[in-house]
Amino acid sequence: MFEKSTEYIFSTISSTIKYRQKEMKMKRRDLLSDESLVSHIVNNHRTSKHPNLMSNENADDISKKLKFSSTKKMLWGSINWKGLFDTALHEIYLYHGTSDTMNGLHDLLFDVLINNVNFANMYAAISYDIYPLDGKDKQVRDKAIQEFLLRAEALNGESLQKTLEHQFHQQFDEDKLIKFTVKFPEFLLSFFKNVLCNLTPAKNATGRLAYYLSINAYEAAEMESNAWYYREKQGEEYAKIIAELNKAINAMQKVHTHEMSLDFIQQTRKSI
């Protein structure tokens, strides 16, 4: 769970220490008496003995030797919070595994993203194993995520990256590396669950309605295909239904665009 995000934190710590060591022209034995441990640390090689890369005591000693203002500065000072957020969100979006918890978070994210009508239509297509071509899926996804981030910022009063940074420090500044590989994935799980639950579209939201219309359109397309095989006239009737559903979906896209423009105007007025 959140393996790439966890690895990102450790790689950042490792790179920070390695760069400062090289900058100060210090040897490994100057940092700790256990030179092999220092080798593991600067090369980001976690072991069963040191699953969190090093102990807090080791981190404190290395921080002093490398003249960091604090151990927290050494551990967290080089984190790119937008990069960490994007990595974690990407893990949720692409998750296809056996963890019920992560699957639930993945479904929750998709439920939030269907606020965007284009994404709602794509999500319905995915449900029927119909995938958009020519990279349109990435374009739709990125647009839906952008809208999701704007909605979250409007609700929280700050970007989700900033919220993540603040909550991370509250959670880990004191405990630092103690059981980090266990606590950090749990922290991300709780963070994203809270964020996403607060942004789930209402039952009558434009995107959610478009999702169900899209599902109906794909169901009608299946029935049309079967109907043509048995009776041509019935196939023609289903074709008309699909056309009407697609008109409704396109109309909802226009409504959604109008809603987003109104939200943008409101946010602009608030910032003035």
Short mmCIF file of C-alpha atoms in Angstrom, two decimals:
data_model
loop_
_atom_site.label_atom_id
_atom_site.label_comp_id
_atom_site.label_asym_id
_atom_site.label_seq_id
_atom_site.Cartn_x
_atom_site.Cartn_y
_atom_site.Cartn_z
CA MET A 1 0.00 0.00 0.00
CA PHE A 2 1.48 3.31 -1.22
CA GLU A 3 4.82 1.64 -1.93
CA LYS A 4 5.95 4.27 -4.45
CA SER A 5 5.05 7.15 -2.15
CA THR A 6 6.90 5.56 0.76
CA GLU A 7 9.91 4.89 -1.45
CA TYR A 8 9.84 8.54 -2.55
CA ILE A 9 10.25 9.72 1.06
CA PHE A 10 13.20 7.43 1.71
CA SER A 11 14.89 8.28 -1.59
CA THR A 12 14.59 11.98 -0.70
CA ILE A 13 16.18 11.43 2.72
CA SER A 14 18.96 9.35 1.21
CA SER A 15 19.72 11.88 -1.53
CA THR A 16 19.74 14.77 0.97
CA ILE A 17 22.28 13.04 3.22
CA LYS A 18 24.43 11.88 0.30
CA TYR A 19 24.54 15.37 -1.22
CA ARG A 20 25.47 17.07 2.08
CA GLN A 21 28.11 14.44 2.83
CA LYS A 22 29.70 15.02 -0.57
CA GLU A 23 29.42 18.78 -0.19
CA MET A 24 31.20 18.69 3.19
CA LYS A 25 33.75 16.13 1.91
CA MET A 26 33.10 13.80 4.82
CA LYS A 27 33.80 10.08 4.86
CA ARG A 28 31.27 7.52 5.97
CA ARG A 29 33.10 6.80 9.20
CA ASP A 30 32.78 10.50 10.02
CA LEU A 31 29.00 10.10 10.16
CA LEU A 32 28.63 6.82 12.05
CA SER A 33 31.02 4.18 13.32
CA ASP A 34 29.01 1.60 11.37
CA GLU A 35 30.20 2.44 7.85
CA SER A 36 28.09 -0.30 6.25
CA LEU A 37 24.95 1.28 7.70
CA VAL A 38 25.96 4.66 6.29
CA SER A 39 26.44 2.96 2.91
CA HIS A 40 22.90 1.57 3.12
CA ILE A 41 21.54 4.99 4.11
CA VAL A 42 23.16 7.04 1.32
CA ASN A 43 22.22 4.40 -1.26
CA ASN A 44 18.65 4.09 0.04
CA HIS A 45 19.04 0.40 0.77
CA ARG A 46 16.59 -0.58 3.49
CA THR A 47 17.11 -3.93 5.19
CA SER A 48 15.09 -6.18 7.49
CA LYS A 49 17.21 -4.82 10.35
CA HIS A 50 16.61 -1.22 9.27
CA PRO A 51 13.26 -1.17 7.42
CA ASN A 52 12.98 2.56 8.10
CA LEU A 53 16.48 3.20 6.71
CA MET A 54 17.85 4.13 10.14
CA SER A 55 16.83 4.74 13.73
CA ASN A 56 15.97 8.15 15.13
CA GLU A 57 19.24 8.05 17.10
CA ASN A 58 21.22 7.47 13.91
CA ALA A 59 19.31 10.27 12.21
CA ASP A 60 20.05 12.66 15.08
CA ASP A 61 23.78 11.81 14.99
CA ILE A 62 24.04 12.22 11.22
CA SER A 63 22.07 15.46 11.32
CA LYS A 64 24.50 16.97 13.83
CA LYS A 65 27.58 15.78 11.93
CA LEU A 66 26.25 17.26 8.69
CA LYS A 67 25.29 20.49 10.48
CA PHE A 68 21.59 20.51 9.63
CA SER A 69 19.55 22.96 11.70
CA SER A 70 17.45 20.01 12.92
CA THR A 71 16.85 16.32 12.25
CA LYS A 72 13.43 17.20 10.84
CA LYS A 73 15.11 19.53 8.34
CA MET A 74 17.36 16.70 7.20
CA LEU A 75 14.51 14.18 6.92
CA TRP A 76 11.68 16.26 5.49
CA GLY A 77 13.30 19.46 4.22
CA SER A 78 13.75 18.31 0.62
CA ILE A 79 10.31 16.79 0.08
CA ASN A 80 8.50 18.11 -2.98
CA TRP A 81 4.96 18.10 -1.59
CA LYS A 82 3.29 18.43 -4.96
CA GLY A 83 5.41 15.55 -6.24
CA LEU A 84 4.50 13.41 -3.23
CA PHE A 85 0.80 14.24 -3.57
CA ASP A 86 0.80 13.44 -7.29
CA THR A 87 2.62 10.15 -6.69
CA ALA A 88 0.13 9.04 -4.04
CA LEU A 89 -2.89 10.11 -6.12
CA HIS A 90 -1.45 8.24 -9.11
CA GLU A 91 -1.11 5.09 -6.99
CA ILE A 92 -4.76 5.32 -5.98
CA TYR A 93 -5.94 6.00 -9.53
CA LEU A 94 -4.05 3.08 -11.07
CA TYR A 95 -4.55 0.59 -8.25
CA HIS A 96 -5.64 -2.88 -9.33
CA GLY A 97 -4.79 -5.26 -6.52
CA THR A 98 -6.21 -7.43 -3.78
CA SER A 99 -6.34 -4.87 -0.99
CA ASP A 100 -9.98 -4.12 -0.15
CA THR A 101 -8.86 -0.89 1.48
CA MET A 102 -7.01 0.40 -1.57
CA ASN A 103 -9.74 -0.83 -3.92
CA GLY A 104 -12.25 1.09 -1.83
CA LEU A 105 -10.11 4.22 -2.04
CA HIS A 106 -9.73 3.76 -5.80
CA ASP A 107 -13.52 3.50 -6.20
CA LEU A 108 -14.01 6.55 -3.97
CA LEU A 109 -11.62 8.60 -6.11
CA PHE A 110 -13.44 7.61 -9.29
CA ASP A 111 -16.74 8.49 -7.62
CA VAL A 112 -15.38 11.96 -6.86
CA LEU A 113 -13.95 12.42 -10.37
CA ILE A 114 -17.30 11.71 -12.03
CA ASN A 115 -18.24 15.23 -11.03
CA ASN A 116 -16.65 15.91 -14.43
CA VAL A 117 -19.10 14.82 -17.14
CA ASN A 118 -16.42 13.70 -19.60
CA PHE A 119 -14.84 11.54 -16.90
CA ALA A 120 -18.28 10.17 -15.96
CA ASN A 121 -18.77 9.08 -19.57
CA MET A 122 -15.28 7.53 -19.70
CA TYR A 123 -15.84 5.70 -16.41
CA ALA A 124 -19.03 4.20 -17.79
CA ALA A 125 -17.12 3.12 -20.90
CA ILE A 126 -14.47 1.46 -18.74
CA SER A 127 -17.24 -0.47 -16.98
CA TYR A 128 -18.16 -1.92 -20.38
CA ASP A 129 -14.55 -2.54 -21.41
CA ILE A 130 -14.72 0.30 -23.92
CA TYR A 131 -11.54 2.38 -23.62
CA PRO A 132 -11.05 5.85 -25.14
CA LEU A 133 -8.41 5.95 -27.90
CA ASP A 134 -5.61 8.37 -28.88
CA GLY A 135 -4.71 9.28 -25.31
CA LYS A 136 -8.10 10.86 -24.64
CA ASP A 137 -8.33 8.93 -21.38
CA LYS A 138 -5.29 10.82 -20.00
CA GLN A 139 -6.66 14.17 -21.15
CA VAL A 140 -10.03 13.48 -19.54
CA ARG A 141 -8.40 12.18 -16.36
CA ASP A 142 -6.11 15.22 -16.02
CA LYS A 143 -9.01 17.63 -16.53
CA ALA A 144 -11.15 15.81 -13.96
CA ILE A 145 -8.27 15.82 -11.43
CA GLN A 146 -7.70 19.53 -12.03
CA GLU A 147 -11.35 20.25 -11.24
CA PHE A 148 -11.17 17.97 -8.19
CA LEU A 149 -8.17 19.93 -6.86
CA LEU A 150 -9.93 23.26 -7.41
CA ARG A 151 -13.02 22.02 -5.56
CA ALA A 152 -10.86 20.76 -2.71
CA GLU A 153 -8.99 24.06 -2.44
CA ALA A 154 -12.28 25.98 -2.38
CA LEU A 155 -13.51 23.74 0.44
CA ASN A 156 -10.30 23.73 2.51
CA GLY A 157 -9.07 27.24 1.85
CA GLU A 158 -5.68 25.94 0.65
CA SER A 159 -4.26 23.47 -1.84
CA LEU A 160 -4.33 19.78 -0.95
CA GLN A 161 -0.56 19.73 -1.24
CA LYS A 162 -0.34 22.31 1.55
CA THR A 163 -2.85 20.40 3.65
CA LEU A 164 -0.82 17.23 3.13
CA GLU A 165 2.35 19.02 4.22
CA HIS A 166 0.76 20.42 7.38
CA GLN A 167 -0.79 17.13 8.44
CA PHE A 168 2.41 15.22 7.66
CA HIS A 169 4.40 17.44 10.02
CA GLN A 170 1.79 17.06 12.75
CA GLN A 171 2.02 13.29 12.41
CA PHE A 172 5.75 12.71 11.96
CA ASP A 173 7.79 15.64 13.32
CA GLU A 174 7.91 14.10 16.80
CA ASP A 175 8.01 10.37 16.02
CA LYS A 176 10.11 10.87 12.88
CA LEU A 177 11.19 7.44 11.59
CA ILE A 178 9.64 5.26 14.29
CA LYS A 179 7.60 2.57 12.43
CA PHE A 180 7.49 4.93 9.44
CA THR A 181 6.91 2.19 6.86
CA VAL A 182 3.75 1.21 8.75
CA LYS A 183 2.51 4.62 9.83
CA PHE A 184 3.07 6.54 6.60
CA PRO A 185 0.82 4.40 4.33
CA GLU A 186 -1.86 4.52 7.03
CA PHE A 187 -1.47 8.30 7.16
CA LEU A 188 -1.93 8.62 3.39
CA LEU A 189 -4.93 6.31 3.51
CA SER A 190 -6.61 8.42 6.18
CA PHE A 191 -5.68 11.70 4.47
CA PHE A 192 -7.13 10.79 1.09
CA LYS A 193 -10.18 9.10 2.54
CA ASN A 194 -11.11 12.26 4.45
CA VAL A 195 -10.45 14.48 1.44
CA LEU A 196 -12.44 12.34 -0.97
CA CYS A 197 -15.39 11.71 1.34
CA ASN A 198 -15.88 15.47 1.66
CA LEU A 199 -16.02 15.89 -2.13
CA THR A 200 -18.32 13.03 -3.17
CA PRO A 201 -20.88 14.45 -5.63
CA ALA A 202 -24.53 14.63 -4.56
CA LYS A 203 -26.98 12.13 -6.07
CA ASN A 204 -28.39 14.81 -8.36
CA ALA A 205 -25.00 16.25 -9.38
CA THR A 206 -24.56 16.75 -13.12
CA GLY A 207 -21.64 14.36 -13.37
CA ARG A 208 -23.35 11.57 -11.46
CA LEU A 209 -26.48 11.88 -13.60
CA ALA A 210 -24.29 11.83 -16.73
CA TYR A 211 -22.62 8.65 -15.45
CA TYR A 212 -25.95 6.82 -15.20
CA LEU A 213 -27.06 8.18 -18.58
CA SER A 214 -23.82 6.87 -20.06
CA ILE A 215 -24.39 3.47 -18.46
CA ASN A 216 -27.87 3.44 -20.01
CA ALA A 217 -26.39 4.36 -23.40
CA TYR A 218 -23.91 1.46 -23.30
CA GLU A 219 -26.63 -0.93 -22.15
CA ALA A 220 -28.82 0.25 -25.04
CA ALA A 221 -25.89 -0.25 -27.44
CA GLU A 222 -25.57 -3.86 -26.27
CA MET A 223 -29.29 -4.41 -26.72
CA GLU A 224 -29.18 -2.75 -30.14
CA SER A 225 -26.46 -5.15 -31.24
CA ASN A 226 -28.53 -8.14 -30.13
CA ALA A 227 -31.74 -6.72 -31.59
CA TRP A 228 -30.25 -6.27 -35.07
CA TYR A 229 -29.42 -9.96 -35.07
CA TYR A 230 -33.02 -10.98 -34.40
CA ARG A 231 -35.16 -8.15 -35.75
CA GLU A 232 -34.10 -5.11 -37.77
CA LYS A 233 -36.91 -2.80 -36.65
CA GLN A 234 -36.16 -3.38 -32.96
CA GLY A 235 -32.48 -2.56 -33.64
CA GLU A 236 -33.57 0.73 -35.22
CA GLU A 237 -35.55 1.60 -32.09
CA TYR A 238 -32.54 1.01 -29.83
CA ALA A 239 -30.38 3.11 -32.18
CA LYS A 240 -32.82 6.01 -31.65
CA ILE A 241 -32.58 5.54 -27.87
CA ILE A 242 -28.78 5.70 -28.00
CA ALA A 243 -28.93 8.88 -30.06
CA GLU A 244 -31.27 10.53 -27.54
CA LEU A 245 -29.10 9.46 -24.60
CA ASN A 246 -26.00 10.88 -26.29
CA LYS A 247 -27.83 14.16 -26.86
CA ALA A 248 -28.67 14.26 -23.15
CA ILE A 249 -25.06 13.53 -22.19
CA ASN A 250 -23.79 16.31 -24.49
CA ALA A 251 -26.33 18.69 -22.97
CA MET A 252 -25.12 17.77 -19.50
CA GLN A 253 -21.55 18.53 -20.57
CA LYS A 254 -22.69 22.05 -21.47
CA VAL A 255 -24.42 22.36 -18.09
CA HIS A 256 -21.26 21.16 -16.37
CA THR A 257 -19.12 23.70 -18.25
CA HIS A 258 -21.53 26.46 -17.20
CA GLU A 259 -21.42 25.28 -13.55
CA MET A 260 -17.63 25.32 -13.57
CA SER A 261 -17.54 28.82 -15.03
CA LEU A 262 -19.86 30.02 -12.25
CA ASP A 263 -17.63 28.37 -9.64
CA PHE A 264 -14.61 30.10 -11.18
CA ILE A 265 -16.34 33.49 -10.99
CA GLN A 266 -17.29 32.91 -7.35
CA GLN A 267 -13.74 31.89 -6.41
CA THR A 268 -12.33 34.92 -8.23
CA ARG A 269 -14.64 37.24 -6.29
CA LYS A 270 -13.61 35.63 -2.99
CA SER A 271 -9.92 36.19 -3.76
CA ILE A 272 -10.42 39.90 -4.54
#
